[in-house]
CSV table of C-alpha atoms in Angstrom, one decimal:
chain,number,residue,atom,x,y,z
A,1,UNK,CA,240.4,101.6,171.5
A,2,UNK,CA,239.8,97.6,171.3
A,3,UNK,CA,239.5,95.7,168.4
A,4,UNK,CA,236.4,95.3,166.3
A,5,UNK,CA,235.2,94.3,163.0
A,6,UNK,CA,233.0,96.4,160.4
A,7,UNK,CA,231.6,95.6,157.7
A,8,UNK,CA,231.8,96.7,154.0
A,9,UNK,CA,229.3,96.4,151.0
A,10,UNK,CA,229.0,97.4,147.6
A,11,UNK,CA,225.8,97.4,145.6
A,12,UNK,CA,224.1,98.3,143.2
A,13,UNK,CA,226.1,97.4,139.9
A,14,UNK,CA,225.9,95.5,137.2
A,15,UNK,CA,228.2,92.8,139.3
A,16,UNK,CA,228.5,93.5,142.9
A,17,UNK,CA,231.1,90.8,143.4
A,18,UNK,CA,233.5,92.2,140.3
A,19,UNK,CA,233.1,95.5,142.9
A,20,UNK,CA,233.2,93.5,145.7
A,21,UNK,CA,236.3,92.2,145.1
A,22,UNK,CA,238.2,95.6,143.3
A,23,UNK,CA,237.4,97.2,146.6
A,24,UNK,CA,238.8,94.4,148.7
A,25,UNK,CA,242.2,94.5,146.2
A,26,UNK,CA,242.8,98.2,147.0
A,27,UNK,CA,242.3,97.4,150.8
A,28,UNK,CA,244.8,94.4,150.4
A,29,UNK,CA,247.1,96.8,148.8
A,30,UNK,CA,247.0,99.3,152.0
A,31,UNK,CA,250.0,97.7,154.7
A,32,UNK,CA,248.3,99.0,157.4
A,33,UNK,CA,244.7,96.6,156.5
A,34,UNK,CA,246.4,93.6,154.2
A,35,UNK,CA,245.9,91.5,156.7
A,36,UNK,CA,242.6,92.7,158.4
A,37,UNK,CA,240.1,91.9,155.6
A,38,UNK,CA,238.1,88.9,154.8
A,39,UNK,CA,235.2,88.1,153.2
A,40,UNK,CA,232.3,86.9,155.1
A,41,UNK,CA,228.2,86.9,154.6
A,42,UNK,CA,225.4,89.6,155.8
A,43,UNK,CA,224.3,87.3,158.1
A,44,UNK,CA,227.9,87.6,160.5
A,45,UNK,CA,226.9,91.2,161.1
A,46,UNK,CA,224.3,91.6,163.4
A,47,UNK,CA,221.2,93.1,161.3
A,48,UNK,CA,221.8,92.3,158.5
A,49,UNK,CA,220.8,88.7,155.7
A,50,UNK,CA,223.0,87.6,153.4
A,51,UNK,CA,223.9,84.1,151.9
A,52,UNK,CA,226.7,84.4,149.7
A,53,UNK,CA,230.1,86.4,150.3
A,54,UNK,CA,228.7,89.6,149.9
A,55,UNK,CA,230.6,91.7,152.7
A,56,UNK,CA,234.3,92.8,153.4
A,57,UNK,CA,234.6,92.3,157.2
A,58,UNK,CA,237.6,94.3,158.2
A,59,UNK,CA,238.8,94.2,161.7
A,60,UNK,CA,240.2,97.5,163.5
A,61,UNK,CA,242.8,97.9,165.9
A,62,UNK,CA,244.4,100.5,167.5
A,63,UNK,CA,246.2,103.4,165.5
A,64,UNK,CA,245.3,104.3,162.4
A,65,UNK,CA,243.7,101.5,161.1
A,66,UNK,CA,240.2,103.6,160.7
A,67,UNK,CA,241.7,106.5,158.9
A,68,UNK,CA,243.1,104.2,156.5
A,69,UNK,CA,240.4,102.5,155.7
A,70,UNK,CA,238.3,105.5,155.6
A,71,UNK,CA,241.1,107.1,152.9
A,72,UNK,CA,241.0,103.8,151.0
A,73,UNK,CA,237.1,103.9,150.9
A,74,UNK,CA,236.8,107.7,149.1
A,75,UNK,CA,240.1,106.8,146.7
A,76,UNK,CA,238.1,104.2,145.7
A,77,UNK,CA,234.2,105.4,145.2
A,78,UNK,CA,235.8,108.5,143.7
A,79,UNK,CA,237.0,106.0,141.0
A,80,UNK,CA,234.2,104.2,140.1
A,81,UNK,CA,232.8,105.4,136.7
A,82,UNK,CA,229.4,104.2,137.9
A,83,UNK,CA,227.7,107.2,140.1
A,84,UNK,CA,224.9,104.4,141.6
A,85,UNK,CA,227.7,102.8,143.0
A,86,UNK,CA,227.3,102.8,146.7
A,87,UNK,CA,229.3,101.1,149.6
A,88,UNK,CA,228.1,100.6,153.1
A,89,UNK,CA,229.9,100.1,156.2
A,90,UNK,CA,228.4,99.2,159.1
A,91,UNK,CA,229.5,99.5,163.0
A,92,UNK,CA,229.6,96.6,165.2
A,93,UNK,CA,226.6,98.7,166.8
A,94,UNK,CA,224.5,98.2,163.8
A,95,UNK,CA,224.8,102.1,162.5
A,96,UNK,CA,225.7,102.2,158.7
A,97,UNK,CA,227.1,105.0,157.1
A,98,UNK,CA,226.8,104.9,153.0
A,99,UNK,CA,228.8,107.0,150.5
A,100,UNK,CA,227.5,107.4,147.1
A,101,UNK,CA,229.9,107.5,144.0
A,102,UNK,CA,227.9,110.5,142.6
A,103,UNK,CA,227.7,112.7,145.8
A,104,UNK,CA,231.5,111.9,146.1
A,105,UNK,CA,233.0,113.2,141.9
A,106,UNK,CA,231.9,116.5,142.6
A,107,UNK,CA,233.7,117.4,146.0
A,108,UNK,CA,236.2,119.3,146.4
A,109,UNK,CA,239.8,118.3,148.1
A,110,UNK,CA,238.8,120.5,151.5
A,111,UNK,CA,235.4,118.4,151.1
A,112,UNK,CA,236.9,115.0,150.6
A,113,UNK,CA,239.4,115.3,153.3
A,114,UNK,CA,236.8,116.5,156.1
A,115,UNK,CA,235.1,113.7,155.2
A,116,UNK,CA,237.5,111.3,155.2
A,117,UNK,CA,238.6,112.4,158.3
A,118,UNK,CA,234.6,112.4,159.6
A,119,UNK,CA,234.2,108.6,158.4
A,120,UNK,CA,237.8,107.6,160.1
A,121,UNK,CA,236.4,108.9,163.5
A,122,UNK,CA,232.9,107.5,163.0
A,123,UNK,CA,234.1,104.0,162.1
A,124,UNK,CA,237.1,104.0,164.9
A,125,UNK,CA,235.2,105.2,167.8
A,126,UNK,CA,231.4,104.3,167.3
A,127,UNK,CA,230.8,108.1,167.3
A,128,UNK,CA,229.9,111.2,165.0
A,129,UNK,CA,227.4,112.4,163.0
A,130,UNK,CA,229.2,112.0,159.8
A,131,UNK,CA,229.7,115.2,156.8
A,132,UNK,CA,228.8,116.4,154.2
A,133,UNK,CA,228.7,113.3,151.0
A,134,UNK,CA,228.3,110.3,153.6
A,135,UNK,CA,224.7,109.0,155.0
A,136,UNK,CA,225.0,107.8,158.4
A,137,UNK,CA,221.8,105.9,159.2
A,138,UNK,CA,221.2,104.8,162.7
């Protein structure tokens, strides 16, 4: 698999860039990603407006890098107290996949892990439909 970057929103919130920036801190703190995130502005991702720092863009290698961001993605929804919360990621191909804070606190660990494992494989190879709790949108 060759590099590429996706990208990462938060919204809505009282202050997207407090959540913006927790989510960005627990990626830091995963090894395996410290290094691949950076901030950047909608308007880097093909699609997509934005003026201000308002996306994570997180470049993927080879290995595991998806899984781990997928697992870092559902620890941290799963923690927001918020249940509007939503982050976005979007492929290099344009296809967004969005997972709701709400949908996400009532899942089981079975139902968390197939779908951690469902957004890892969408998000590292450009395919899959998704599961149960995530929205992929075309």
């Amino acid at each position: 698999m060759a590099s590429h970057v996706v990208a990462v929103s938060v919204s809505p919130g009282d202050d997207e860039s407090d959540e913006l920036q927790s989510l960005r801190s627990w990626i830091e703190d995963e090894a395996e990603l410290a290094a691949a995130v950076r901030a950047g502005a909608g308007s880097e991702v093909a699609g997509t407006l934005g003026t201000v720092t308002d996306v994570l863009l997180i470049t993927l290698g080879p290995g595991g890098a998806a899984g781990a961001l997928a697992a870092v993605l559902v620890t941290w929804i799963r923690s927001r107290r918020k249940g509007t919360v939503i982050v976005r990621v979007r492929r290099p191909d344009g296809a967004e996949w969005e997972l709701e804070a709400g949908g996400l606190s009532a899942m089981g660990a079975q139902e968390v892990q197939q779908m951690t494992r469902a957004l890892a494989d969408w998000t590292g190879t450009h395919e899959g439909t998704g599961a149960t709790g995530g929205t992929p949108r075309p």
